[in-house]
Short mmCIF file of C-alpha atoms and ligand atoms in Angstrom, two decimals:
data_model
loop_
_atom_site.label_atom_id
_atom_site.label_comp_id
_atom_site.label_asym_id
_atom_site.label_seq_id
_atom_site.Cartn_x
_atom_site.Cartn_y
_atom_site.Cartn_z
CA UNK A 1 -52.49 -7.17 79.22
CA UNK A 2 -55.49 -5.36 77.48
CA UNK A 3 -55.83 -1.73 78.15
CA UNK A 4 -59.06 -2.83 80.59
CA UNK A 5 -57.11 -5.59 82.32
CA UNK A 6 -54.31 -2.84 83.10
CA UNK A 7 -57.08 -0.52 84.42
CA UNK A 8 -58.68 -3.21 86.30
CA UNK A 9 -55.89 -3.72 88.19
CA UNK A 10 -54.50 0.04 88.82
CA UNK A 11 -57.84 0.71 90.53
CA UNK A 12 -57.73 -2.45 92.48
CA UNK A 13 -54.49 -1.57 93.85
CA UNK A 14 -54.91 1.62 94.33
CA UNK A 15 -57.61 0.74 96.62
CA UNK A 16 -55.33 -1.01 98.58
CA UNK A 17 -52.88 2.23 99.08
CA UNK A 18 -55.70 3.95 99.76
CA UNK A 19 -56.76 1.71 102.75
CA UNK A 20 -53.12 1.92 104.07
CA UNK A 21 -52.34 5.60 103.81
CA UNK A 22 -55.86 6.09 105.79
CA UNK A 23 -54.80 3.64 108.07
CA UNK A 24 -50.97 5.83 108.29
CA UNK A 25 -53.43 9.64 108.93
CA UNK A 26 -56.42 8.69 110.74
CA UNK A 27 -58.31 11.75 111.46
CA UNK A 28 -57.60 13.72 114.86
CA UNK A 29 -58.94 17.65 116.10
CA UNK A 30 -56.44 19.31 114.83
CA UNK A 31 -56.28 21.87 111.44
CA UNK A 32 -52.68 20.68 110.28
CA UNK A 33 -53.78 16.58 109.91
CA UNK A 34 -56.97 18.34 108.86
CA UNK A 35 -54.85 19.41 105.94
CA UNK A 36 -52.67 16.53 105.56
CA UNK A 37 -55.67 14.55 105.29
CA UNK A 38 -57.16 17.07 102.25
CA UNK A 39 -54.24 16.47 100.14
CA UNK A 40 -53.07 12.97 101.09
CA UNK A 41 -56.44 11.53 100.86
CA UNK A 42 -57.22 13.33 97.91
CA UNK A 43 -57.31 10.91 94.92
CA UNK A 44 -54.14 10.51 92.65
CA UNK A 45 -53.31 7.28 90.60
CA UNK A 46 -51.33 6.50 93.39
CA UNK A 47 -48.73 5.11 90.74
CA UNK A 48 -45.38 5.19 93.27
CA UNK A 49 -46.61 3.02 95.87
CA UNK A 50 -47.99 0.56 93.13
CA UNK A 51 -44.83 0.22 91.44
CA UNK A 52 -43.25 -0.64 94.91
CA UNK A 53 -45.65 -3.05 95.55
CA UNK A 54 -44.99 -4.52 92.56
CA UNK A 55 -41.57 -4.78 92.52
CA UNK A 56 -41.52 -5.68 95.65
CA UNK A 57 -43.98 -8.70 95.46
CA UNK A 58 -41.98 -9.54 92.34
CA UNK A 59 -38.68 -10.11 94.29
CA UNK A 60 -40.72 -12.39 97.13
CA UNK A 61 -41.77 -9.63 99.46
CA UNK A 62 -44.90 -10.22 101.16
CA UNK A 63 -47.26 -6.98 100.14
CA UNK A 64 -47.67 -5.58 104.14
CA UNK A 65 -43.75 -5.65 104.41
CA UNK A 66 -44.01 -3.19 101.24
CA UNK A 67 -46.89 -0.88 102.38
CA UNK A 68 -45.22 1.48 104.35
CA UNK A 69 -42.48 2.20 102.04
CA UNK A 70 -44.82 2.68 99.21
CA UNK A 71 -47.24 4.87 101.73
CA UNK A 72 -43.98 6.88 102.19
CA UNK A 73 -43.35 7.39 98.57
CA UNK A 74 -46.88 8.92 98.15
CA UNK A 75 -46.25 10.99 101.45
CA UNK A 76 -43.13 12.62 99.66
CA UNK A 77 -44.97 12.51 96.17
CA UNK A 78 -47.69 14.60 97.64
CA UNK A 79 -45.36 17.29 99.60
CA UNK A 80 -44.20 17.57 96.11
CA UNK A 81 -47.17 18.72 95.09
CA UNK A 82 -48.51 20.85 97.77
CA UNK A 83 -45.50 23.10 97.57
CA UNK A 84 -45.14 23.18 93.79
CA UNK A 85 -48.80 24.09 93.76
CA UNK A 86 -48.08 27.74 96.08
CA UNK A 87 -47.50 31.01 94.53
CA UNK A 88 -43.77 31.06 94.88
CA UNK A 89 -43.64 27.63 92.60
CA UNK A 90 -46.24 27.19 90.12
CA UNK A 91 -48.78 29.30 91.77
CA UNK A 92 -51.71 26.65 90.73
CA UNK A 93 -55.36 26.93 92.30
CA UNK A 94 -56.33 22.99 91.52
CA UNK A 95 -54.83 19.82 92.02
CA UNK A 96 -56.57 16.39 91.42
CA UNK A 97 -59.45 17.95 91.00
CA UNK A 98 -60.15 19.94 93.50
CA UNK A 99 -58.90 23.62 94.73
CA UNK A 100 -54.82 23.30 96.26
CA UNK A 101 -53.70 23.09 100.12
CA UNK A 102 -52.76 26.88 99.80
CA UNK A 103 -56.38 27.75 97.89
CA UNK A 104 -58.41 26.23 101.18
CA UNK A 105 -55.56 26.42 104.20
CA UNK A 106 -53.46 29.33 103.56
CA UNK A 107 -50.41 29.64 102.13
CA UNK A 108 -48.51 28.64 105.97
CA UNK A 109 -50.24 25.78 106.49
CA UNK A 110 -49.51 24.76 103.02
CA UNK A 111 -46.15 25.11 103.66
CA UNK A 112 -46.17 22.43 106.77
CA UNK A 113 -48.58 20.49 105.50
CA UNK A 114 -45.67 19.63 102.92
CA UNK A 115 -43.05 19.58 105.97
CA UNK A 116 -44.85 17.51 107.82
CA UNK A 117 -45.91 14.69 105.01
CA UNK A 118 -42.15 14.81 104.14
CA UNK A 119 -40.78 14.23 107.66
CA UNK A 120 -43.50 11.69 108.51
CA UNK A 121 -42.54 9.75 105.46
CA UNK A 122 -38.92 8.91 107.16
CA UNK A 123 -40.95 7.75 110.27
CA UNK A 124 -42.69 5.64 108.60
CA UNK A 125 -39.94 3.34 106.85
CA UNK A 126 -37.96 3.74 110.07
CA UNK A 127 -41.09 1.88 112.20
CA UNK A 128 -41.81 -0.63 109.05
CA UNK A 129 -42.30 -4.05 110.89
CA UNK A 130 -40.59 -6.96 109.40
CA UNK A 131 -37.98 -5.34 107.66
CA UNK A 132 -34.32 -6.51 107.81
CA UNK A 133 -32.54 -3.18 109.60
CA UNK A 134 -29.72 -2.90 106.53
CA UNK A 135 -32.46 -3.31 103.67
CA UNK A 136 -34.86 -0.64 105.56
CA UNK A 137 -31.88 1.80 105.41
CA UNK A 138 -30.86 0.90 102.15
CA UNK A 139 -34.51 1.53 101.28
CA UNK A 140 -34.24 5.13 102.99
CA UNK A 141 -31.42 6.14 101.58
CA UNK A 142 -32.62 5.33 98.25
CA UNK A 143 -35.88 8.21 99.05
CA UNK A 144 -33.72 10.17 100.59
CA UNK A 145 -31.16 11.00 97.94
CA UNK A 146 -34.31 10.34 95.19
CA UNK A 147 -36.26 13.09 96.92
CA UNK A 148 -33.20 15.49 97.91
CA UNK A 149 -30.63 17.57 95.82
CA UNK A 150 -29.51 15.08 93.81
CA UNK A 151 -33.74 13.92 93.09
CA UNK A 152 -36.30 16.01 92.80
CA UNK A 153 -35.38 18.93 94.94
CA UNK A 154 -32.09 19.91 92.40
CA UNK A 155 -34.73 18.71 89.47
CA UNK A 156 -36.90 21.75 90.69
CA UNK A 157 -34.34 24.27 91.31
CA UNK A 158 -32.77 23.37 87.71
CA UNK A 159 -36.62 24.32 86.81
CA UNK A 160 -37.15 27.62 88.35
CA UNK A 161 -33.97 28.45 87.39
CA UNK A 162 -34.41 27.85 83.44
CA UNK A 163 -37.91 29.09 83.62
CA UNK A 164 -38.60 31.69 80.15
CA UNK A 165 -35.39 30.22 78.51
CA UNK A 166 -35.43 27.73 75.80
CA UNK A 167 -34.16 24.61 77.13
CA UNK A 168 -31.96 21.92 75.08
CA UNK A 169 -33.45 18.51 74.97
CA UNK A 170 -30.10 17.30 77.28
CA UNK A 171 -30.90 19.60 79.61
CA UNK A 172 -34.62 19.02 79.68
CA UNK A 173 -33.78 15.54 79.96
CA UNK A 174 -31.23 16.12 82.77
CA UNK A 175 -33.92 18.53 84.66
CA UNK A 176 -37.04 15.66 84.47
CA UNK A 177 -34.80 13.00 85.19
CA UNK A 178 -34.30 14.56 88.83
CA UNK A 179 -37.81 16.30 89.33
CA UNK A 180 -40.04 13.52 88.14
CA UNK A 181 -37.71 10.62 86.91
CA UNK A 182 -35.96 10.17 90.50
CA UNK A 183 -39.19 9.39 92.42
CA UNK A 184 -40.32 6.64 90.15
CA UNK A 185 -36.74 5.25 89.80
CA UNK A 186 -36.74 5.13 93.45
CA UNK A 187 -40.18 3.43 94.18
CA UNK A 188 -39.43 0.72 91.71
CA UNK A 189 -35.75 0.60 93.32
CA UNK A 190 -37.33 1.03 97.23
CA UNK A 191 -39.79 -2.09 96.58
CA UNK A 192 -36.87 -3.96 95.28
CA UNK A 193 -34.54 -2.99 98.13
CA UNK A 194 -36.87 -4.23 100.39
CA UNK A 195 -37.71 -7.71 98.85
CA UNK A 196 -33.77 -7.78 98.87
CA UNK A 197 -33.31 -8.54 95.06
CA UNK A 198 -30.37 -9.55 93.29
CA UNK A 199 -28.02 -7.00 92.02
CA UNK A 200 -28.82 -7.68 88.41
CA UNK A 201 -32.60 -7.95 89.05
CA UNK A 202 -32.11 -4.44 90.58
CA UNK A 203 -30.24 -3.35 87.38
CA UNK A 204 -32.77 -3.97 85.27
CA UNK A 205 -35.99 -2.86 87.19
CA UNK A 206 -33.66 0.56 88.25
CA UNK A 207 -33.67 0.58 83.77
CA UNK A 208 -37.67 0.19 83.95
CA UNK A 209 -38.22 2.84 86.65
CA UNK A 210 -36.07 5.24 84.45
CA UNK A 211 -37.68 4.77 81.30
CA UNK A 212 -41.16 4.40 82.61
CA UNK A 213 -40.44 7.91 84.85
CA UNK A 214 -39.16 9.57 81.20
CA UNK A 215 -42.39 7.90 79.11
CA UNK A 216 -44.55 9.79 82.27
CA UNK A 217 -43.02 12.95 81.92
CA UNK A 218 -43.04 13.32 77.92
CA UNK A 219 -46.97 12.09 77.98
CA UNK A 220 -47.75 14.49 80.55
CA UNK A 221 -45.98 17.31 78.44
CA UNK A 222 -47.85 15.80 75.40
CA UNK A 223 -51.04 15.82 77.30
CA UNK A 224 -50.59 19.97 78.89
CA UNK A 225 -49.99 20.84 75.32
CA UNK A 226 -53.23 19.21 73.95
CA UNK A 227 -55.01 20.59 77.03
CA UNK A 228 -54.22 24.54 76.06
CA UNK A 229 -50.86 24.59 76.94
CA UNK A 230 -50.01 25.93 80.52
CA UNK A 231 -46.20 24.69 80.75
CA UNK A 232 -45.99 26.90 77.63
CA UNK A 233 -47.73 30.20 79.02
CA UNK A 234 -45.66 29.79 82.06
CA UNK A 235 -42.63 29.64 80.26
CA UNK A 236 -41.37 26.31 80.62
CA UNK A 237 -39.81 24.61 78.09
CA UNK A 238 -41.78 20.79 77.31
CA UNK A 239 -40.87 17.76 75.23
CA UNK A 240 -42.99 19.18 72.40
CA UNK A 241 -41.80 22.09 72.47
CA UNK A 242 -38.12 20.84 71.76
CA UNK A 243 -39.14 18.28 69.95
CA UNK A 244 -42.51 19.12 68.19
CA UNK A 245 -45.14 16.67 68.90
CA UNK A 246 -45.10 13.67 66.44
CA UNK A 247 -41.22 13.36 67.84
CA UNK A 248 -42.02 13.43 71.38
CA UNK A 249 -44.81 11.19 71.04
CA UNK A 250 -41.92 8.53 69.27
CA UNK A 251 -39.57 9.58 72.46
CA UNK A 252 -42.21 8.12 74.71
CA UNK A 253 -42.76 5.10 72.34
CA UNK A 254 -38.89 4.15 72.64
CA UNK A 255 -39.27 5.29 76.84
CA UNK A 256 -41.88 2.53 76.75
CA UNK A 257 -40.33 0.12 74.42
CA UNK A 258 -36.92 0.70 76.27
CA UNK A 259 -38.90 -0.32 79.78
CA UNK A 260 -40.13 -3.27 78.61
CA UNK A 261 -37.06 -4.73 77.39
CA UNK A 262 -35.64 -4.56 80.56
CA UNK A 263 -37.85 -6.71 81.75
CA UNK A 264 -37.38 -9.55 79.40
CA UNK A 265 -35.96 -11.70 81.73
CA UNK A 266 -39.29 -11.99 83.68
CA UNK A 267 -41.77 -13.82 83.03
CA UNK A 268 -46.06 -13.31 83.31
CA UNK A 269 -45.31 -11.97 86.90
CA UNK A 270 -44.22 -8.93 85.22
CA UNK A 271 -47.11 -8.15 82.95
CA UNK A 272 -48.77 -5.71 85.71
CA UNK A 273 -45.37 -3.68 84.65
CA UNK A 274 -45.19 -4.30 80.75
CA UNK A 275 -48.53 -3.35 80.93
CA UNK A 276 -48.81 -0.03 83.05
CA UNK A 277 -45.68 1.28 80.55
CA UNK A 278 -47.83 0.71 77.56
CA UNK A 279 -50.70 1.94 79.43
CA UNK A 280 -49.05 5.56 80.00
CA UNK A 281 -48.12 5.86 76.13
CA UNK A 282 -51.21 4.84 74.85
CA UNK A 283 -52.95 8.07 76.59
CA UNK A 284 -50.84 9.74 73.99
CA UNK A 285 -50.91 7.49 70.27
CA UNK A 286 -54.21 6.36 68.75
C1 GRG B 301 -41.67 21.50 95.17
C2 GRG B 301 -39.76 20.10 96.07
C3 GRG B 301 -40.74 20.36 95.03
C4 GRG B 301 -40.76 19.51 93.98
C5 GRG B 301 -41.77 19.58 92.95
C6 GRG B 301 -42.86 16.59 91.12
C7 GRG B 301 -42.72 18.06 91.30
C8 GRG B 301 -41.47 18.57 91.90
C9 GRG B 301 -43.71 18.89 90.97
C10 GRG B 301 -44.99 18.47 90.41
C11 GRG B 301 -45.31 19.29 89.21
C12 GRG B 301 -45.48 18.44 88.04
C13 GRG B 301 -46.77 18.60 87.30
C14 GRG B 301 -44.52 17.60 87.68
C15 GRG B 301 -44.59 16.70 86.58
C16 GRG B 301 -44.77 15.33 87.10
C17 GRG B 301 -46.17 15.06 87.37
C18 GRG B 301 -47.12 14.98 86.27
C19 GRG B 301 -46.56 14.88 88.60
C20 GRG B 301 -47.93 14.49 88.95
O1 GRG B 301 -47.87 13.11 89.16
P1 GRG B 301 -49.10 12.17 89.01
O2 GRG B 301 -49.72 12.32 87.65
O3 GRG B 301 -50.11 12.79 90.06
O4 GRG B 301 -48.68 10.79 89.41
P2 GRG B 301 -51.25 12.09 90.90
O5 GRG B 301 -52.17 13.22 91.26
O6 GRG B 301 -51.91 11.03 90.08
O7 GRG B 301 -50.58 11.52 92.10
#
């Protein structure tokens, strides 16, 4: 797929999650869905709950049987954010665009708006319609432990913890793979899980999700550093920075490369994914 095609299609389904996570928060008189709203509603690429979509349609699952477990992924993606946005995490005053849940609601509300999003994310797998019950808790399981200490929770303690030291490429590796990797292993895994695919066709998208999670993260490093640099001035340590650019940008080539083997098997019905991995390094090579 060209570059356009790939775009074309991001923004068409990201219309769709849009629609559906609306449809999840619809707006009530009271300040705390008032803030949900602000940060759920707020824009993003919305790239978890496509990739479940998308795996899941690619195993047979009808799209609606997919949308709430996507919707949940971008609930927890977005809790993520709010609280690594507040002054005890990264202490940041914008997020897509606009000033952070802490900046306009305080730094409480903040705090539950990410609770909440987080704990409404379980209810909304567990109510799912049309799900059989051992594949919906397979599914929840798979955010659970993705999202937890052994995801993205540990990922961000490993973080704060080697903040101002000069991290080894392992253990940079070992940090992203839980803080950013997990989530996107687990939305390609939770549309997959739902669809009930094969264990080998689960292998090999769990290979995609990986690589495509550790293309994201080195592009995003590549793409701070070209934008001034903040990871740096806060003392974290980046794939550049271990790696000096030129190498990190061939990391992310390989990431890429690496995530679209695994998908050989498939045929055109995977080009959405082949694409969107060459899509995220090209933000990065000329
Ligand atoms: C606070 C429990 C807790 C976890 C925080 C994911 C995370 C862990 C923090 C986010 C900080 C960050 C910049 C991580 C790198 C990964 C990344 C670029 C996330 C942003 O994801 P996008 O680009 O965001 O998909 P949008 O806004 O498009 O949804």
């Amino acid at each position: 797929m060209t570059r356009t095609a790939v775009e074309r299609w991001l923004a068409q389904r990201r219309r769709l999650v849009d629609r559906a996570l609306e449809r999840t928060l619809p707006a009530r008189r009271s300040q705390l869905r008032a803030a949900m709203r602000y940060s759920l509603l707020a824009g993003g690429k919305r790239l978890r709950p496509i990739l479940a979509l998308t795996t899941g349609e690619l195993v047979g699952a009808p799209t609606t049987t997919v949308l709430p477990f996507a919707c949940a992924l971008e609930y927890v993606h977005t809790y993520s954010l709010v609280h690594d946005d507040l002054p005890a995490m990264d202490n940041d005053d914008l997020r897509r665009g606009r000033p952070t849940s802490h900046k306009v609601y305080g730094e409480g509300l903040a705090i539950l708006v990410g609770d909440a999003l987080l704990t409404e994310a379980f209810a909304l797998m567990a109510r799912a319609p049309g799900v059989a019950p051992a594949r919906a808790l397979a599914a929840v399981e798979e955010l659970a432990r993705a999202a937890g200490e052994a995801g993205m929770v540990g990922g961000q303690a490993l973080d704060l913890a080697a903040e101002g030291t000069a991290a080894s490429l392992a253990r940079l590796r070992a940090m992203h793979g839980r803080k950013t990797g997990a989530l996107f292993r687990a939305a390609v895994r939770v549309g997959a899980i739902v669809g009930g695919a094969r264990p080998a066709v689960l292998r090999r998208l769990t290979t995609y999700g990986e690589q495509l999670g550790l293309a994201f993260q080195i592009v995003d490093d590549l793409l701070d550093a070209g934008d001034g640099g903040g990871d740096a001035a806060r003392g974290k340590s980046t794939y550049p920075a271990v790696l000096g650019v030129a190498r990190a940008r061939r990391y992310a080539e390989r990431a890429r490369d690496a995530a679209c083997a695994a998908l050989q098997p498939f045929g055109r019905e995977a080009d959405p994914l082949r694409g969107l991995a060459t899509w995220v390094v090209a933000q990065v090579s000329t």
